[in-house]
Tab-separated table of C-alpha atoms (C1' of nucleotides) in Angstrom:
chain	number	residue	atom	x	y	z
A	1	MET	CA	4.762	-5.713	-20.442
A	2	THR	CA	3.499	-6.925	-17.080
A	3	LEU	CA	5.056	-9.548	-14.838
A	4	GLY	CA	2.304	-11.989	-15.670
A	5	GLN	CA	2.863	-11.586	-19.375
A	6	LYS	CA	6.578	-12.020	-18.877
A	7	ILE	CA	6.175	-15.201	-16.899
A	8	LYS	CA	3.803	-16.672	-19.439
A	9	GLU	CA	6.179	-15.785	-22.235
A	10	LEU	CA	9.140	-17.363	-20.477
A	11	ARG	CA	7.180	-20.445	-19.577
A	12	GLU	CA	6.012	-20.986	-23.131
A	13	GLN	CA	9.457	-20.415	-24.560
A	14	ALA	CA	10.678	-23.107	-22.212
A	15	GLY	CA	7.888	-25.390	-23.399
A	16	LEU	CA	6.419	-25.839	-19.955
A	17	LYS	CA	2.818	-26.397	-18.970
A	18	GLN	CA	1.396	-24.286	-16.173
A	19	ARG	CA	1.240	-27.356	-13.978
A	20	GLU	CA	4.937	-27.972	-14.460
A	21	LEU	CA	6.030	-24.461	-13.669
A	22	ALA	CA	3.575	-24.292	-10.800
A	23	TYR	CA	5.194	-27.377	-9.365
A	24	GLN	CA	8.638	-25.809	-9.659
A	25	LEU	CA	7.367	-22.788	-7.797
A	26	GLY	CA	5.541	-24.833	-5.222
A	27	ILE	CA	2.089	-23.440	-5.979
A	28	GLY	CA	-1.123	-24.739	-7.563
A	29	GLU	CA	-1.819	-24.334	-11.235
A	30	GLY	CA	-4.931	-22.257	-10.589
A	31	PHE	CA	-2.849	-19.784	-8.732
A	32	LEU	CA	-0.227	-19.607	-11.447
A	33	SER	CA	-2.915	-18.932	-13.989
A	34	LYS	CA	-4.017	-15.945	-11.953
A	35	VAL	CA	-0.456	-14.761	-11.637
A	36	GLU	CA	0.041	-14.922	-15.377
A	37	ASN	CA	-3.128	-12.917	-15.850
A	38	ASP	CA	-2.090	-10.400	-13.198
A	39	GLN	CA	-5.044	-11.208	-11.037
A	40	LYS	CA	-2.884	-12.259	-8.123
A	41	PRO	CA	0.569	-11.106	-7.156
A	42	LEU	CA	3.370	-13.610	-6.913
A	43	LYS	CA	5.195	-13.884	-3.620
A	44	ARG	CA	8.266	-11.739	-3.889
A	45	GLU	CA	10.663	-14.493	-2.876
A	46	ASP	CA	9.514	-16.553	-5.821
A	47	LEU	CA	11.193	-14.098	-8.171
A	48	THR	CA	14.470	-15.748	-7.245
A	49	LYS	CA	13.178	-19.043	-8.511
A	50	LEU	CA	12.149	-17.483	-11.806
A	51	ASN	CA	15.563	-15.930	-12.069
A	52	GLU	CA	17.211	-19.313	-11.612
A	53	LEU	CA	14.843	-21.170	-13.876
A	54	PHE	CA	14.844	-18.757	-16.764
A	55	LYS	CA	18.100	-16.862	-16.293
A	56	ILE	CA	16.326	-13.554	-16.402
A	57	PRO	CA	17.870	-10.667	-14.447
A	58	ILE	CA	16.415	-10.297	-11.000
A	59	GLU	CA	16.295	-6.497	-11.407
A	60	GLU	CA	13.883	-6.807	-14.277
A	61	LEU	CA	11.666	-9.140	-12.320
A	62	GLU	CA	11.725	-6.851	-9.317
A	63	SER	CA	10.713	-3.828	-11.370
A	64	LEU	CA	7.871	-5.669	-12.994
A	65	TRP	CA	6.734	-7.032	-9.659
A	66	LEU	CA	6.780	-3.612	-8.061
A	67	ALA	CA	5.099	-2.033	-11.074
A	68	ASN	CA	2.273	-4.538	-10.782
A	69	LYS	CA	1.789	-3.588	-7.178
A	70	LEU	CA	1.670	0.092	-8.048
A	71	TYR	CA	-0.682	-0.490	-10.897
A	72	SER	CA	-3.085	-2.480	-8.777
A	73	ILE	CA	-3.348	0.556	-6.523
A	74	VAL	CA	-3.886	3.214	-9.166
A	75	ARG	CA	-5.826	1.064	-11.623
A	76	ASP	CA	-9.238	2.480	-10.830
A	77	GLU	CA	-8.096	5.924	-9.821
A	78	GLU	CA	-9.064	9.083	-11.581
A	79	SER	CA	-5.784	10.718	-10.650
A	80	ALA	CA	-3.592	7.722	-11.430
A	81	LEU	CA	-1.239	9.447	-13.817
A	82	THR	CA	-0.839	12.610	-11.797
A	83	ALA	CA	-0.182	10.647	-8.638
A	84	LEU	CA	2.458	8.534	-10.363
A	85	LYS	CA	4.203	11.649	-11.546
A	86	VAL	CA	4.083	13.276	-8.125
A	87	ALA	CA	5.533	10.130	-6.583
A	88	GLU	CA	8.246	10.177	-9.214
A	89	GLU	CA	9.141	13.713	-8.258
A	90	GLN	CA	9.434	12.679	-4.644
A	91	VAL	CA	11.723	9.807	-5.509
A	92	LYS	CA	13.924	12.088	-7.580
A	93	TYR	CA	13.963	14.740	-4.898
A	94	LYS	CA	14.984	12.187	-2.314
A	95	SER	CA	17.845	10.832	-4.405
A	96	LEU	CA	19.056	14.386	-4.987
A	97	LYS	CA	19.063	15.032	-1.271
A	98	ASN	CA	20.978	11.839	-0.532
A	99	ALA	CA	23.579	12.400	-3.223
B	1	MET	CA	4.973	18.950	-2.459
B	2	THR	CA	3.549	16.175	-0.299
B	3	LEU	CA	0.103	15.985	1.237
B	4	GLY	CA	1.531	16.623	4.685
B	5	GLN	CA	3.325	19.740	3.522
B	6	LYS	CA	0.166	20.944	1.824
B	7	ILE	CA	-1.954	20.459	4.910
B	8	LYS	CA	0.534	22.252	7.100
B	9	GLU	CA	0.702	25.123	4.649
B	10	LEU	CA	-3.073	25.439	4.486
B	11	ARG	CA	-3.431	25.223	8.222
B	12	GLU	CA	-0.868	27.921	8.839
B	13	GLN	CA	-2.350	30.201	6.217
B	14	ALA	CA	-5.653	29.823	8.016
B	15	GLY	CA	-3.941	30.663	11.293
B	16	LEU	CA	-4.937	27.430	12.970
B	17	LYS	CA	-3.102	25.458	15.620
B	18	GLN	CA	-2.674	21.740	15.096
B	19	ARG	CA	-5.045	21.118	17.967
B	20	GLU	CA	-7.743	23.165	16.292
B	21	LEU	CA	-7.482	21.498	12.925
B	22	ALA	CA	-7.182	18.118	14.585
B	23	TYR	CA	-10.433	18.809	16.372
B	24	GLN	CA	-12.136	19.733	13.103
B	25	LEU	CA	-10.951	16.471	11.618
B	26	GLY	CA	-11.883	14.466	14.668
B	27	ILE	CA	-8.364	13.190	15.366
B	28	GLY	CA	-5.724	13.796	18.039
B	29	GLU	CA	-3.044	16.415	17.632
B	30	GLY	CA	-0.275	13.827	17.799
B	31	PHE	CA	-1.778	12.083	14.865
B	32	LEU	CA	-2.124	15.263	12.871
B	33	SER	CA	1.513	16.040	13.501
B	34	LYS	CA	2.460	12.728	11.969
B	35	VAL	CA	0.192	13.358	9.029
B	36	GLU	CA	1.816	16.711	8.375
B	37	ASN	CA	5.205	15.058	8.499
B	38	ASP	CA	4.067	12.244	6.205
B	39	GLN	CA	4.664	9.645	8.838
B	40	LYS	CA	1.060	8.515	8.829
B	41	PRO	CA	-1.485	8.574	6.052
B	42	LEU	CA	-4.691	10.481	6.525
B	43	LYS	CA	-7.914	8.569	6.137
B	44	ARG	CA	-9.155	9.136	2.637
B	45	GLU	CA	-12.594	10.324	3.694
B	46	ASP	CA	-10.979	13.151	5.612
B	47	LEU	CA	-9.913	14.750	2.353
B	48	THR	CA	-13.501	15.929	1.951
B	49	LYS	CA	-13.229	17.819	5.214
B	50	LEU	CA	-10.030	19.487	4.079
B	51	ASN	CA	-11.723	20.407	0.843
B	52	GLU	CA	-14.587	22.041	2.738
B	53	LEU	CA	-12.400	23.744	5.284
B	54	PHE	CA	-9.806	25.155	2.927
B	55	LYS	CA	-11.666	25.263	-0.396
B	56	ILE	CA	-8.925	23.329	-2.089
B	57	PRO	CA	-9.923	21.151	-5.051
B	58	ILE	CA	-10.583	17.579	-4.072
B	59	GLU	CA	-8.701	16.343	-7.144
B	60	GLU	CA	-5.505	17.908	-5.908
B	61	LEU	CA	-5.936	16.351	-2.486
B	62	GLU	CA	-6.670	12.974	-3.995
B	63	SER	CA	-3.566	13.057	-6.174
B	64	LEU	CA	-1.352	14.000	-3.282
B	65	TRP	CA	-2.932	11.370	-1.084
B	66	LEU	CA	-2.442	8.687	-3.701
B	67	ALA	CA	1.095	9.853	-4.443
B	68	ASN	CA	1.965	9.498	-0.776
B	69	LYS	CA	0.697	5.958	-0.822
B	70	LEU	CA	2.758	5.120	-3.872
B	71	TYR	CA	5.819	6.757	-2.465
B	72	SER	CA	5.577	4.845	0.780
B	73	ILE	CA	5.731	1.663	-1.275
B	74	VAL	CA	8.673	2.528	-3.506
B	75	ARG	CA	10.579	4.636	-0.989
B	76	ASP	CA	13.186	2.024	-0.147
B	77	GLU	CA	13.182	0.258	-3.463
B	78	GLU	CA	16.118	0.008	-5.759
B	79	SER	CA	13.897	-0.080	-8.800
B	80	ALA	CA	11.532	2.671	-7.662
B	81	LEU	CA	11.852	4.876	-10.700
B	82	THR	CA	11.713	2.093	-13.241
B	83	ALA	CA	8.682	0.569	-11.578
B	84	LEU	CA	6.875	3.916	-11.540
B	85	LYS	CA	7.515	4.325	-15.228
B	86	VAL	CA	6.353	0.816	-16.035
B	87	ALA	CA	3.170	1.409	-14.051
B	88	GLU	CA	2.685	4.650	-15.944
B	89	GLU	CA	2.929	2.797	-19.230
B	90	GLN	CA	0.299	0.366	-18.057
B	91	VAL	CA	-2.044	3.165	-17.092
B	92	LYS	CA	-1.578	4.823	-20.453
B	93	TYR	CA	-2.041	1.573	-22.309
B	94	LYS	CA	-5.246	0.895	-20.445
B	95	SER	CA	-6.706	4.314	-21.194
B	96	LEU	CA	-5.851	3.830	-24.846
B	97	LYS	CA	-7.673	0.538	-24.893
B	98	ASN	CA	-10.736	1.999	-23.208
B	99	ALA	CA	-10.920	5.027	-25.482
C	1	DT	C1'	-12.986	-35.917	-25.816
C	2	DA	C1'	-8.948	-34.912	-23.334
C	3	DA	C1'	-5.664	-31.716	-21.764
C	4	DT	C1'	-4.942	-27.196	-20.372
C	5	DT	C1'	-6.141	-22.953	-18.629
C	6	DT	C1'	-9.284	-19.721	-16.362
C	7	DT	C1'	-12.459	-18.388	-12.984
C	8	DG	C1'	-15.125	-17.952	-8.647
C	9	DA	C1'	-15.720	-18.858	-3.964
C	10	DC	C1'	-13.596	-19.409	-0.005
C	11	DC	C1'	-10.010	-19.229	3.811
C	12	DA	C1'	-6.252	-18.681	7.602
C	13	DA	C1'	-2.447	-16.026	8.546
C	14	DA	C1'	0.193	-11.971	8.105
C	15	DT	C1'	0.268	-7.205	7.611
C	16	DT	C1'	-1.492	-2.514	7.568
C	17	DT	C1'	-4.459	1.094	9.096
C	18	DA	C1'	-5.977	4.541	12.005
C	19	DG	C1'	-5.503	5.983	15.675
C	20	DA	C1'	-4.722	6.801	21.387
C	21	DC	C1'	-1.750	8.101	24.760
C	22	DA	C1'	2.235	9.583	27.231
C	23	DA	C1'	6.564	11.354	27.171
C	24	DG	C1'	9.859	14.266	25.020
C	25	DT	C1'	11.412	18.751	22.511
C	26	DA	C1'	11.605	23.605	21.264
C	27	DC	C1'	11.068	27.940	22.332
C	28	DA	C1'	8.978	31.975	24.364
C	29	DA	C1'	7.521	34.628	28.126
C	30	DA	C1'	7.191	35.614	32.928
D	1	DT	C1'	14.482	29.506	36.392
D	2	DT	C1'	10.037	27.937	35.932
D	3	DT	C1'	6.023	27.705	33.200
D	4	DG	C1'	3.170	27.470	29.136
D	5	DT	C1'	2.172	26.442	24.499
D	6	DA	C1'	2.846	24.076	20.388
D	7	DC	C1'	4.602	20.383	18.178
D	8	DT	C1'	6.986	15.726	17.671
D	9	DT	C1'	7.887	11.086	18.649
D	10	DG	C1'	7.707	6.184	20.458
D	11	DT	C1'	4.997	2.505	21.858
D	12	DC	C1'	0.987	0.135	21.743
D	13	DT	C1'	-3.592	-1.788	19.898
D	14	DA	C1'	-8.081	-3.477	17.734
D	15	DA	C1'	-10.031	-3.736	13.597
D	16	DA	C1'	-9.706	-3.844	8.745
D	17	DT	C1'	-7.346	-5.312	4.830
D	18	DT	C1'	-4.135	-7.905	2.094
D	19	DT	C1'	-1.498	-11.946	1.133
D	20	DG	C1'	-1.024	-16.216	-0.575
D	21	DG	C1'	-3.011	-19.457	-1.487
D	22	DT	C1'	-6.746	-24.093	-2.275
D	23	DC	C1'	-10.203	-26.457	-4.706
D	24	DA	C1'	-13.848	-27.434	-7.845
D	25	DA	C1'	-16.283	-26.014	-11.733
D	26	DA	C1'	-16.321	-23.738	-16.096
D	27	DA	C1'	-14.273	-22.511	-20.275
D	28	DT	C1'	-10.982	-22.942	-23.849
D	29	DT	C1'	-7.899	-25.253	-26.921
D	30	DA	C1'	-5.936	-29.154	-29.297
DNA sequence: TAATTTTGACCAAATTTAGACAAGTACAAA
DNA sequence: TTTGTACTTGTCTAAATTTGGTCAAAATTA
């Protein structure tokens, strides 16, 4: 599940057109379409608006947003999976150290 | 193991001073110091030079380089680990689809 | 055919990258 | 104590890249 998919899902459940949600977010409908298809990242601050509109936990939105960013970096990389795992190790090691 | 740590290790095993390796790479010693301490990323093309100099597989260098990039993004993030895992899922899903 | 969504081309503004350079530290050795 | 060597760190910068879109045209769906 990507952020774009999530947004589309929430929007449709709420019975909104792209133009309507776009208006709520203060962006154009073309841009929202790209966001829903994960072709453009949403501004991070706008997650708050989604949280308010759809009552979805901000943590979930943040993770999905961040994941999209990571994915856009490793998408075309041979070593994508290895790199992700190495990064994971580093995160775990850091949290150990700071515990 | 980070890229910086790896470079430092390789350099020391080869008995080189920072200034010497820096010269080989065409950068200043101050910059190399930061690279070894993961405070600055190395230019990606320079991995080839490391590969030639130290006979270390380019794939390993690439993974470490990419991992550093990822880590620098999630380093201060609450949802670092979750996001990494979500991104991993996306990578796996994609490779399934393209198989 | 009409409404909705997607796509491609383009853009200014903000941010990041890839360093230089000088000053500061650490630690031997003289 | 001074000096030398190696390394680290802070500040600064131009150039490249990314961000965050717009708008019109094309495609899709109802």
